[in-house]
MMTF fields as JSON, N, C-alpha, C and O atoms, coordinates in Angstrom:
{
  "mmtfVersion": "1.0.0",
  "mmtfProducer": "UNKNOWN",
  "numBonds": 595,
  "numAtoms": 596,
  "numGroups": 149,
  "numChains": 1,
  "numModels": 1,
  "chainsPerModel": [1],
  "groupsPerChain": [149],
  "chainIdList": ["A"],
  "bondAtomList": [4, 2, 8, 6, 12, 10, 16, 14, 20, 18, 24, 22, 28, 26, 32, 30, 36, 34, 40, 38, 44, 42, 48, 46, 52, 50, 56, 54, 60, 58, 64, 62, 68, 66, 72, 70, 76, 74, 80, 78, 84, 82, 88, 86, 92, 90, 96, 94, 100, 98, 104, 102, 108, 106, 112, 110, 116, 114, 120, 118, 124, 122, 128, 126, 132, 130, 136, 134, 140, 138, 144, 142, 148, 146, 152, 150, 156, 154, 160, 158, 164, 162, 168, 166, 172, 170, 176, 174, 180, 178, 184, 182, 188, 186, 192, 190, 196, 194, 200, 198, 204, 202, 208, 206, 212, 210, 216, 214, 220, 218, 224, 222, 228, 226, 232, 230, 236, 234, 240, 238, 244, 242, 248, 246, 252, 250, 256, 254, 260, 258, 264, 262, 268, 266, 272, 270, 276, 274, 280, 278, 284, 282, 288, 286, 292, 290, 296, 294, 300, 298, 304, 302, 308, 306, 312, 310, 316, 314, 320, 318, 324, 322, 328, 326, 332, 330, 336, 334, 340, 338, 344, 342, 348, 346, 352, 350, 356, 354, 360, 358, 364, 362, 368, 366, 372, 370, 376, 374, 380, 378, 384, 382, 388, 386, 392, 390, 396, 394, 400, 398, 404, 402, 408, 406, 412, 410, 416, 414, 420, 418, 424, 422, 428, 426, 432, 430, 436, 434, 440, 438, 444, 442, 448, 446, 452, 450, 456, 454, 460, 458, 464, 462, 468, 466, 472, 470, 476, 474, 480, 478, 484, 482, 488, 486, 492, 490, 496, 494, 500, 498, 504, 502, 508, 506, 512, 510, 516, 514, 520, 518, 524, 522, 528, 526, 532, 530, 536, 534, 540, 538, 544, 542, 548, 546, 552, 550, 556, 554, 560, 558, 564, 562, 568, 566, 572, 570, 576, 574, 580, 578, 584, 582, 588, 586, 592, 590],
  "bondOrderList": [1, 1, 1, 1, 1, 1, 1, 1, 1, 1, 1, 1, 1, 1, 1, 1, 1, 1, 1, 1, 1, 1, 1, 1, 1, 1, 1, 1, 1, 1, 1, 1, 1, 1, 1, 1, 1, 1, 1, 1, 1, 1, 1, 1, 1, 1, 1, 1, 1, 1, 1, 1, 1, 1, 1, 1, 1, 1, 1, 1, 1, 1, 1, 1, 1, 1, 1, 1, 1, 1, 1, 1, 1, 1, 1, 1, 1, 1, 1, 1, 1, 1, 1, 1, 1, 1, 1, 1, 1, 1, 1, 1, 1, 1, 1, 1, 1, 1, 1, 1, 1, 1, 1, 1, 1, 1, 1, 1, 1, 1, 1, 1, 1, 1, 1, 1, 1, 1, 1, 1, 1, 1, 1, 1, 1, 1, 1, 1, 1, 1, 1, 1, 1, 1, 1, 1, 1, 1, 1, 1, 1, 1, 1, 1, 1, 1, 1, 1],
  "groupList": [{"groupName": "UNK", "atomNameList": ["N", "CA", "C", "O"], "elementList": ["N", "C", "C", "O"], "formalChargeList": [0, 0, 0, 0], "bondAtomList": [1, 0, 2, 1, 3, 2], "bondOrderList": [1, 1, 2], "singleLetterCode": "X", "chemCompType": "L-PEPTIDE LINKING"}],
  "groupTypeList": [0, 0, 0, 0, 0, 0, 0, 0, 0, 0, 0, 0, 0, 0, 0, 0, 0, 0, 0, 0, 0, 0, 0, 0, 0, 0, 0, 0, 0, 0, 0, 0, 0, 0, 0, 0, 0, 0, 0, 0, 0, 0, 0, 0, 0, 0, 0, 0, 0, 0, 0, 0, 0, 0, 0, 0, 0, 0, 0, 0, 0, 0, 0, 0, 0, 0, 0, 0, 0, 0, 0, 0, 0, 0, 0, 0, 0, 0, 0, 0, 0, 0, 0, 0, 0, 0, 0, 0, 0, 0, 0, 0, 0, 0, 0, 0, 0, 0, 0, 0, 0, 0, 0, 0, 0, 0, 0, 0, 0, 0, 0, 0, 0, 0, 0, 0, 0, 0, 0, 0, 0, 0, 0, 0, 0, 0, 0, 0, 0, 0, 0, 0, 0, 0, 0, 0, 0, 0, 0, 0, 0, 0, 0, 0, 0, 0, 0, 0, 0],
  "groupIdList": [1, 2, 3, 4, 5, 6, 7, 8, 9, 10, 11, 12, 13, 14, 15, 16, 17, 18, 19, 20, 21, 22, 23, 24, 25, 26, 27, 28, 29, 30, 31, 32, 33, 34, 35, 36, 37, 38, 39, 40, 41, 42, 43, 44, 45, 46, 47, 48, 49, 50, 51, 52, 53, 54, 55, 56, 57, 58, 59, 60, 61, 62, 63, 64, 65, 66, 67, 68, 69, 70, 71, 72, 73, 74, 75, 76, 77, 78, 79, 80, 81, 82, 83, 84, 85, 86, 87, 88, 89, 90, 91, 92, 93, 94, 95, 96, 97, 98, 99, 100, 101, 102, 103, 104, 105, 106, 107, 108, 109, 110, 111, 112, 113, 114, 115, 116, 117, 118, 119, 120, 121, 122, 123, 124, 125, 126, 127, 128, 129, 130, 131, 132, 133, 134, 135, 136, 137, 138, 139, 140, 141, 142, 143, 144, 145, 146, 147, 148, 149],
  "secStructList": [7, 2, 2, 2, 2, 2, 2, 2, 2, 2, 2, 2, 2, 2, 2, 2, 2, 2, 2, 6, 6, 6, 1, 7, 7, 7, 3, 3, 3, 3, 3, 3, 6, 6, 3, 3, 3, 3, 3, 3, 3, 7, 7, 2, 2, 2, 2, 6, 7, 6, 6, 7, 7, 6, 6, 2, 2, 2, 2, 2, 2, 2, 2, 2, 2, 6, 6, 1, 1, 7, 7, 1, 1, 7, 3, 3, 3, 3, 1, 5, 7, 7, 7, 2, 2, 2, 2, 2, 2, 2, 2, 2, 6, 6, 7, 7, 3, 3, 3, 3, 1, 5, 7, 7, 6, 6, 6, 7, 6, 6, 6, 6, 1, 7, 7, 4, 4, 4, 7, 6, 6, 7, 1, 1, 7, 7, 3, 3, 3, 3, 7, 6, 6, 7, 2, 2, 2, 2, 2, 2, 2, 2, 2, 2, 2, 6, 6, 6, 7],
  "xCoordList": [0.83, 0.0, 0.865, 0.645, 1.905, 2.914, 2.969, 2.472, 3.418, 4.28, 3.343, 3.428, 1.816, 0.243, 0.386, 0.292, 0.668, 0.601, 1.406, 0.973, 2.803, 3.878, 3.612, 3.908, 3.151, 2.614, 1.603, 1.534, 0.909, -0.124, -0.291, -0.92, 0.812, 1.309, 2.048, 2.345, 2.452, 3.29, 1.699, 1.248, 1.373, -0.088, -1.195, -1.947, -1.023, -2.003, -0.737, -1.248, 0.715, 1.609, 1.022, 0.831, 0.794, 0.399, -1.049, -1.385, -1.602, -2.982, -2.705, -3.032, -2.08, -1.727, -0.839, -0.638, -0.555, 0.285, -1.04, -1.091, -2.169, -3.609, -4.145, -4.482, -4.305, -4.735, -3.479, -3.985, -2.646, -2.254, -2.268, -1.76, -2.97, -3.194, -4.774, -5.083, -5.708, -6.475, -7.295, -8.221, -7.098, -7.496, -8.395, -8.068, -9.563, -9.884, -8.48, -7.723, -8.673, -6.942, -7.05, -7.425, -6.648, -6.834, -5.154, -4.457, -4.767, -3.343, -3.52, -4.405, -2.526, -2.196, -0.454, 0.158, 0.112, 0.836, 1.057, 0.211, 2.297, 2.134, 3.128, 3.931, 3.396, 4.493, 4.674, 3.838, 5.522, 6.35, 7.859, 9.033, 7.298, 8.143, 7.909, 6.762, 8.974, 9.219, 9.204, 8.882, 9.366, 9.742, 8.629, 7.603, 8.669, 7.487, 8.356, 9.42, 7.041, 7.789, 6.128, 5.979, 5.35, 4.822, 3.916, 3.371, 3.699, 2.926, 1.681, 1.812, 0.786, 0.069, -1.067, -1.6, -1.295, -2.399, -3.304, -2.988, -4.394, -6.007, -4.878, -3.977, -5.408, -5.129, -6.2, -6.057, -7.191, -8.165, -8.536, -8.745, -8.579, -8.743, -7.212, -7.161, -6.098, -4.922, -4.905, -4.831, -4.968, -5.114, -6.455, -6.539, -7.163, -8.634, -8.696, -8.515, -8.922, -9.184, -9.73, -9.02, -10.899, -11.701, -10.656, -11.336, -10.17, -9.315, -8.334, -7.626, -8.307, -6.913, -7.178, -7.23, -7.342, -7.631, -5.88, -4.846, -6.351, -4.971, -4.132, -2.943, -5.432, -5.06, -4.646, -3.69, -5.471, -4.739, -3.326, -2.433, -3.272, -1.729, -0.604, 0.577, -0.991, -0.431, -0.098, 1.036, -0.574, -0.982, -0.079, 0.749, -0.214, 0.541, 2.202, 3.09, 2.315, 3.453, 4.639, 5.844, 3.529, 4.176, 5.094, 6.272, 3.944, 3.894, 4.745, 5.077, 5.531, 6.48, 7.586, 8.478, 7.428, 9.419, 9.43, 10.573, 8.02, 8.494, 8.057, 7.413, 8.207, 8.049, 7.209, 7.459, 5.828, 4.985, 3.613, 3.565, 2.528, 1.15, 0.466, -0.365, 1.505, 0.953, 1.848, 3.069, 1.107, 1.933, 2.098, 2.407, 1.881, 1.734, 2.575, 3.666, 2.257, 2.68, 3.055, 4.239, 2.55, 2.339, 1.16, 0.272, 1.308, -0.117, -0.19, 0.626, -1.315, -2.109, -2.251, -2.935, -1.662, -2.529, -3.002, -2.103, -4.311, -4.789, -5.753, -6.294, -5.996, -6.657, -7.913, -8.391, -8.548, -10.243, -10.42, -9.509, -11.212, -12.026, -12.066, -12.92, -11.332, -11.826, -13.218, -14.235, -13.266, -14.434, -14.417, -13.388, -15.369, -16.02, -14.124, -13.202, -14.027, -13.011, -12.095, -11.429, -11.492, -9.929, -10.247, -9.216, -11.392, -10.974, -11.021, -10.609, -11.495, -11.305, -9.608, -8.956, -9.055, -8.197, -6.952, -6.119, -7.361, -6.568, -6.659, -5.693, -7.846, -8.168, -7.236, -6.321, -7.37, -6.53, -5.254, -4.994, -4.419, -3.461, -2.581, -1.381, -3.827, -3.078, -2.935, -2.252, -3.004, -2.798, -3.125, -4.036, -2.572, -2.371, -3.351, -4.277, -3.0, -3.774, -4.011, -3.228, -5.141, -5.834, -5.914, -6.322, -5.372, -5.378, -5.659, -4.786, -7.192, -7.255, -7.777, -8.037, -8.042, -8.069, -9.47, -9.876, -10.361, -12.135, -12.597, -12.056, -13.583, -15.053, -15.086, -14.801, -15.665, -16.523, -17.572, -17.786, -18.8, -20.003, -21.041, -22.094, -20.711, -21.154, -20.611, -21.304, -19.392, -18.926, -18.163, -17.929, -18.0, -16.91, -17.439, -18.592, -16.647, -16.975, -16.26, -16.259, -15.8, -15.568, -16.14, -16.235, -16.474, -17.854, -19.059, -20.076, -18.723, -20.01, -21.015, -22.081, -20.627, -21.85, -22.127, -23.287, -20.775, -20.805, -19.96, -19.534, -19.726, -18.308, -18.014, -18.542, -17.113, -16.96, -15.383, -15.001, -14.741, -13.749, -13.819, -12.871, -15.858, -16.096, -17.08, -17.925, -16.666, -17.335, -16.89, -15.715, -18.204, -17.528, -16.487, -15.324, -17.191, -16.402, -14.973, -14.266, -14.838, -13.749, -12.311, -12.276, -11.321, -10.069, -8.797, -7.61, -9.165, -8.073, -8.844, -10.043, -8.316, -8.766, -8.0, -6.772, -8.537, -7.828, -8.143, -9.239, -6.977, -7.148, -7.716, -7.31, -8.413, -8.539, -9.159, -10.063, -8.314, -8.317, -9.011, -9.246, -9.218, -9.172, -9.553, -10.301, -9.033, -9.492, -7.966, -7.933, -6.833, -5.698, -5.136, -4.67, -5.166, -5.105, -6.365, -6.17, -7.711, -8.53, -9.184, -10.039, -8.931, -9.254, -8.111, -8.448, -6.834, -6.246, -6.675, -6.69, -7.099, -7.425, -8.79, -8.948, -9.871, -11.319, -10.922, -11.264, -10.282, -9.742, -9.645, -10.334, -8.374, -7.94, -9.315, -9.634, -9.723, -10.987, -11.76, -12.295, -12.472, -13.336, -12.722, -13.435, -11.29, -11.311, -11.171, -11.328, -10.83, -10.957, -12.055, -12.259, -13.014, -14.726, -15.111, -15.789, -14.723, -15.286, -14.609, -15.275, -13.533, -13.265, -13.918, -13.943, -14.161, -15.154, -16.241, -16.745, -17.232, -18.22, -18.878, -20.069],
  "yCoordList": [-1.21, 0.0, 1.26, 2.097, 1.491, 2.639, 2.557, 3.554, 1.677, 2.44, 2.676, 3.839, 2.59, 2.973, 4.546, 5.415, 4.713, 6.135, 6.622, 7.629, 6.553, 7.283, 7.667, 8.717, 6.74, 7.431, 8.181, 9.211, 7.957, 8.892, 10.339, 11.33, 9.777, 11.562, 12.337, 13.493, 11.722, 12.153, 12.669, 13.718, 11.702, 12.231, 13.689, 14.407, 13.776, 15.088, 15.79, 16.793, 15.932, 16.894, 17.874, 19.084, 16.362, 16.729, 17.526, 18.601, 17.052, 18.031, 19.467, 20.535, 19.116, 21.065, 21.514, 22.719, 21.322, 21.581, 22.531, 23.702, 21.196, 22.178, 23.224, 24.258, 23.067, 23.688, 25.407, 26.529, 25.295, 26.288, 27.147, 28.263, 26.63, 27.158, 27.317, 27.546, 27.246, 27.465, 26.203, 26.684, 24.911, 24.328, 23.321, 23.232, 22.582, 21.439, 20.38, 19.786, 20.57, 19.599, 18.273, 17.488, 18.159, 16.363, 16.067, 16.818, 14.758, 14.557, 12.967, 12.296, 12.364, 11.522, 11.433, 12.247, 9.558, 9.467, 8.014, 7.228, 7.485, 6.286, 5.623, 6.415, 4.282, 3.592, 2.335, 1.56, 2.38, 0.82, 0.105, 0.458, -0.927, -1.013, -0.522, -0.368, -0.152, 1.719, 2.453, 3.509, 2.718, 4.178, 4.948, 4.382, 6.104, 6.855, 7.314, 7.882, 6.607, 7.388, 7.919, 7.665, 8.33, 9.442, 10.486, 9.873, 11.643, 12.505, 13.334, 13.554, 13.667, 14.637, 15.371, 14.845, 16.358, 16.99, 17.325, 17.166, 17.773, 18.756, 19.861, 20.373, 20.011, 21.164, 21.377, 22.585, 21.171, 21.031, 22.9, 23.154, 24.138, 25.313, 25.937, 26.921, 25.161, 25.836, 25.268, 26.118, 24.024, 23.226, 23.832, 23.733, 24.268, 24.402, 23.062, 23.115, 21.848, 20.169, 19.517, 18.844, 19.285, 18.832, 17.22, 16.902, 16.612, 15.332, 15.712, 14.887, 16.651, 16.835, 16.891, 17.806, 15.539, 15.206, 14.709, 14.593, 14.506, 14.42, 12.892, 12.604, 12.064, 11.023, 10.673, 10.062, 11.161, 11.195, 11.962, 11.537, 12.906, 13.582, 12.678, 13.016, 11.912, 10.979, 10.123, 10.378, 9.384, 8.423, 8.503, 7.625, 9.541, 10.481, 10.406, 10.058, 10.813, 11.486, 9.615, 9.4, 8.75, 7.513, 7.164, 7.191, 6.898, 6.558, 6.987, 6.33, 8.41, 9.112, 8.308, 7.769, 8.307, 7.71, 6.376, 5.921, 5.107, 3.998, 4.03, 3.011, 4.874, 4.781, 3.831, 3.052, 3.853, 2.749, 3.169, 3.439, 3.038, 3.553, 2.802, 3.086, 0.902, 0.028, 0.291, 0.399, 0.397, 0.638, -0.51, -0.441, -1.864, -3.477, -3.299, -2.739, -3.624, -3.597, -2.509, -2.499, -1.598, 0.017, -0.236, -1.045, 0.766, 1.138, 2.932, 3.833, 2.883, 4.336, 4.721, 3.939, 5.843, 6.599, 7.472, 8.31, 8.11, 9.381, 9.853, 9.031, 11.239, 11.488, 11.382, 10.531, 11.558, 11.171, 9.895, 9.666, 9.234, 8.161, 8.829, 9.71, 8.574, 8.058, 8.519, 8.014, 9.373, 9.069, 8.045, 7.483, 7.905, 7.244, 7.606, 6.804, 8.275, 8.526, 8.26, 7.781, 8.429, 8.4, 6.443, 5.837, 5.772, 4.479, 3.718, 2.56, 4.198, 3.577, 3.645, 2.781, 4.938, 5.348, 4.085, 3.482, 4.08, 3.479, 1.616, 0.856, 1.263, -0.307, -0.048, -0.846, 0.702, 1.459, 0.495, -0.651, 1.705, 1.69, 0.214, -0.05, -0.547, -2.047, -1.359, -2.232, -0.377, -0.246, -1.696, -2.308, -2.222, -3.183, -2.809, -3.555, -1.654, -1.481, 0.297, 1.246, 0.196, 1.814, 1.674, 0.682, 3.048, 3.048, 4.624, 5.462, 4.805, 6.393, 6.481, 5.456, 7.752, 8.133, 8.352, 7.807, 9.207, 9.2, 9.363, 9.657, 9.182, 8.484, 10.498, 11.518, 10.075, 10.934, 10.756, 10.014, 11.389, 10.425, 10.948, 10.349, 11.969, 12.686, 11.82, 11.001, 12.033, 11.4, 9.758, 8.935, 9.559, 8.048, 6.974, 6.55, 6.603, 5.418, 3.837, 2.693, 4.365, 2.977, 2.143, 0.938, 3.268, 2.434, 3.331, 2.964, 4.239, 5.47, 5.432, 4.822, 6.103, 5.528, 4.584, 4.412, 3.443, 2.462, 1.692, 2.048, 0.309, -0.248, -0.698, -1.582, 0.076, 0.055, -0.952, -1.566, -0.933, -2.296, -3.45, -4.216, -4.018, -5.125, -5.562, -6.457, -4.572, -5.179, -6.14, -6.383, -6.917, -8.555, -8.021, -8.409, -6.995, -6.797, -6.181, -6.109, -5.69, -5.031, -6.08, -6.994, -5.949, -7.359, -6.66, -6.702, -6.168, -6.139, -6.076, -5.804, -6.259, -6.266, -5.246, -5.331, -4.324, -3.53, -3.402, -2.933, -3.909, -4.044, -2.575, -1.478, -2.669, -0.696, -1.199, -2.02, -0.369, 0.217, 1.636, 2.363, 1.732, 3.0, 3.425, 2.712, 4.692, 5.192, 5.275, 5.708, 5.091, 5.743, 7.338, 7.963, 7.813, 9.638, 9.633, 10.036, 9.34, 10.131, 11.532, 12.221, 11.723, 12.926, 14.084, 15.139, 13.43, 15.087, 15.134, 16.24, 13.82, 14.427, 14.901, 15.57, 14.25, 15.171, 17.264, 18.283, 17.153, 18.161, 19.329, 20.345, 18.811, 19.427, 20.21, 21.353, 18.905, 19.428, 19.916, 20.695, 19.932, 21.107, 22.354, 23.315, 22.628, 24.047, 24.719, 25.939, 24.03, 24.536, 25.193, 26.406, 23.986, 24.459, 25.527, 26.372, 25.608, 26.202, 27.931, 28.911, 28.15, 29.114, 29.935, 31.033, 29.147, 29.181, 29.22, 28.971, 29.638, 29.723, 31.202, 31.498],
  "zCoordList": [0.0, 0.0, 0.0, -0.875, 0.971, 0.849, -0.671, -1.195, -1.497, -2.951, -3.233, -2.839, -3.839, -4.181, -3.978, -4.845, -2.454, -2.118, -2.499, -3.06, -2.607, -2.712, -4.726, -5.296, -5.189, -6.651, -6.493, -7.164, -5.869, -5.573, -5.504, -5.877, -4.679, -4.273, -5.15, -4.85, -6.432, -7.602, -8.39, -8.85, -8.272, -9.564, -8.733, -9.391, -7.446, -6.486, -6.985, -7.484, -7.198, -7.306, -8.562, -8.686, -9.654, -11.192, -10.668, -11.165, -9.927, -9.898, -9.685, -10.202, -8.858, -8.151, -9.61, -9.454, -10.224, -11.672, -12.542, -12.917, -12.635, -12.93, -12.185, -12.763, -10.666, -10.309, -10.591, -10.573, -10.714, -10.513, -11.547, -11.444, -12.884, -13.943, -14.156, -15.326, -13.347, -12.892, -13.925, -14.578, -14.107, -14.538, -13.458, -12.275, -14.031, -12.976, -12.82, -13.588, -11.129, -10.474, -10.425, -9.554, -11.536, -11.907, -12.376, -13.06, -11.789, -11.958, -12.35, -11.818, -13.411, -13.111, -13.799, -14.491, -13.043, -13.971, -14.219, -13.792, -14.983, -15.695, -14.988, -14.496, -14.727, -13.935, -14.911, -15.374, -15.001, -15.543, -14.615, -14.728, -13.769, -12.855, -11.877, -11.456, -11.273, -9.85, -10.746, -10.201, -12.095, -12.977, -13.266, -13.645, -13.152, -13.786, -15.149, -15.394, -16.009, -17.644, -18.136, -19.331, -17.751, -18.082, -17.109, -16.192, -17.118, -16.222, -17.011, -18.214, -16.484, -17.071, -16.2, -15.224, -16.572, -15.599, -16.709, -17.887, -16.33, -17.143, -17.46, -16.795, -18.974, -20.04, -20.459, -20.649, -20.767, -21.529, -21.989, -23.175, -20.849, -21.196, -21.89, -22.628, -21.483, -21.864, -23.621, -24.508, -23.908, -25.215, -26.034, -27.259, -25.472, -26.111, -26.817, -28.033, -26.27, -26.24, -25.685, -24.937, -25.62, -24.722, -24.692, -23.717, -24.782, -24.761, -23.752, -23.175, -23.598, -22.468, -21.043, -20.221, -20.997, -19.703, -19.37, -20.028, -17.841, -17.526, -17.409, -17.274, -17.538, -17.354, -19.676, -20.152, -20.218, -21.733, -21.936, -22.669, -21.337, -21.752, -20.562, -20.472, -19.999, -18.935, -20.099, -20.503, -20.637, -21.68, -22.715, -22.959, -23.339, -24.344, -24.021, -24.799, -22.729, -22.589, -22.143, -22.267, -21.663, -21.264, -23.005, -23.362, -23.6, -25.385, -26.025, -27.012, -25.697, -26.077, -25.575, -26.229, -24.534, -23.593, -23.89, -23.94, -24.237, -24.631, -26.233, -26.482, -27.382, -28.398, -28.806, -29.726, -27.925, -28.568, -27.415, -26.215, -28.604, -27.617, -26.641, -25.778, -27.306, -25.915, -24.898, -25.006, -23.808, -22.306, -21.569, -20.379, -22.298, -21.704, -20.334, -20.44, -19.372, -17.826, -17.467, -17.132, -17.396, -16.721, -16.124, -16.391, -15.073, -14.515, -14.39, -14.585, -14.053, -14.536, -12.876, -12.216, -12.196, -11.34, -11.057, -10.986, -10.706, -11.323, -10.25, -9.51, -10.14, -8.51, -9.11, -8.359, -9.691, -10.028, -10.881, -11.677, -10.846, -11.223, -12.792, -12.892, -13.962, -15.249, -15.757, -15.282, -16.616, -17.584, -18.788, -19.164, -19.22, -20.155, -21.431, -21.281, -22.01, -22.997, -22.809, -23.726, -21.405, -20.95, -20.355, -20.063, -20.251, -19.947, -21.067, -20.997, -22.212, -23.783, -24.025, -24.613, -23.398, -23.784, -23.392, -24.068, -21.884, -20.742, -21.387, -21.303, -21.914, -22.483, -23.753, -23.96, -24.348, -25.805, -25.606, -25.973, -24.686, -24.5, -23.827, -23.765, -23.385, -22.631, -21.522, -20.988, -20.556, -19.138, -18.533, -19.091, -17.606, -16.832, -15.26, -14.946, -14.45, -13.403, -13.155, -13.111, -13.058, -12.798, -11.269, -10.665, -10.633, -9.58, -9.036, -8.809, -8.883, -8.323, -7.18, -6.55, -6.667, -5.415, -5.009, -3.983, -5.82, -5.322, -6.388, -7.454, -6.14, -7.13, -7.421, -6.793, -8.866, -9.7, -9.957, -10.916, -9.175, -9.407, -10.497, -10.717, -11.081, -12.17, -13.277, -13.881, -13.5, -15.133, -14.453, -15.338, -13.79, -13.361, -14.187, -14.108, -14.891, -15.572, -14.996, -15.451, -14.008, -13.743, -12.564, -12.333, -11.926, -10.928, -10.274, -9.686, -10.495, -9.96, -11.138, -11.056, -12.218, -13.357, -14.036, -14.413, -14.47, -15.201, -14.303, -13.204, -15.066, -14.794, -16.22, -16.895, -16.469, -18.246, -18.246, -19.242, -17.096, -17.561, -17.467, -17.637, -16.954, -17.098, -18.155, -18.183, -19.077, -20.479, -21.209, -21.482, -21.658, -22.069, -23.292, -23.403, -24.235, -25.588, -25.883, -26.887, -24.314, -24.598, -24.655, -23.83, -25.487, -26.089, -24.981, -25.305, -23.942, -23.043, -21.305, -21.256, -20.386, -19.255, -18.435, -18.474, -17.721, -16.841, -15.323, -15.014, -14.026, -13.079, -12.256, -12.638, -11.429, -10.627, -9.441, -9.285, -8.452, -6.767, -6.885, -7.85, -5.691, -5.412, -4.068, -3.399, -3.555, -2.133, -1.785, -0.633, -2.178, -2.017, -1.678, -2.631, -0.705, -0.499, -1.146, -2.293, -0.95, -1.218, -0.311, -0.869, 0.458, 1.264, 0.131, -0.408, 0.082, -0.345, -1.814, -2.355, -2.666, -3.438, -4.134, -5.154, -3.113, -3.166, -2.584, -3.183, -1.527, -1.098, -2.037, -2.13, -2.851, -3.663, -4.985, -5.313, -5.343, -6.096, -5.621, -6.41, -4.083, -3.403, -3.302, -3.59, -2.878, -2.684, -3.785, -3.752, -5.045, -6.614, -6.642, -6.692, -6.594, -6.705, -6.162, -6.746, -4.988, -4.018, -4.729, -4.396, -5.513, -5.385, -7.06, -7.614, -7.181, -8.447, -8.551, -9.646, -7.154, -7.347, -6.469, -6.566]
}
């Protein structure tokens, strides 16, 4: 459970990366091994991209350092629960294990609105935890909110 967190706490870093660009503070990043070979946070207002989520430019940026878009034995960690796009993305890509911190119960596609990685059709399987630092990283997304309204 420590190493879970200790990435964890790399991907809330990537959040505060958004938040400080006044983006929604969503972090994740990519692990192969102990190594982190990719990071990404929400761009989505800086990109004008609705795709730039943080767990896709996570994705992106892994794909770059192993010159290849399968990430076969990486895992994904990311402070919010996955939507619907970024877990096509995450099955896409061969991620091995999704591991985030709190439920999104508006868009979560992986167990608040759906459970979209136990679809029979999908030709890859992806493992997911979650509740890892979830206090700092609901946290983080309330006082965003909160200052935005």
């Amino acid at each position: 459970m420590k190493l879970i967190e200790e990435f964890m706490l790399l991907a809330i870093n990537e959040a505060k990366r958004a938040r400080d660009i006044c983006e929604v503070p969503v972090g994740a990043i990519v692990v192969k091994g102990d190594m982190v070979i990719g990071t990404g946070f929400n761009t989505v207002i800086q990109d004008q991209s609705v795709s730039s989520h943080a767990e896709i430019n996570a994705l992106n940026s892994a794909s770059q350092a192993l010159k290849n878009y399968r990430l076969t034995n990486c895992d994904l960690y990311v402070t919010l629960e996955p939507c619907h796009m970024c877990a096509k993305a995450i099955v896409d890509a061969r991620i091995r294990n999704v591991y985030f911190a709190t439920l999104e119960p508006k868009n979560g596609s992986i167990v608040s609105q759906d459970n979209f990685f136990d679809k029979e059709h999908l030709n890859h399987r992806v493992n997911f935890s979650f509740g890892a630092m979830k206090e700092e990283a609901s946290d983080l997304l309330t006082l965003f909110f909160k200052t935005k309204r």
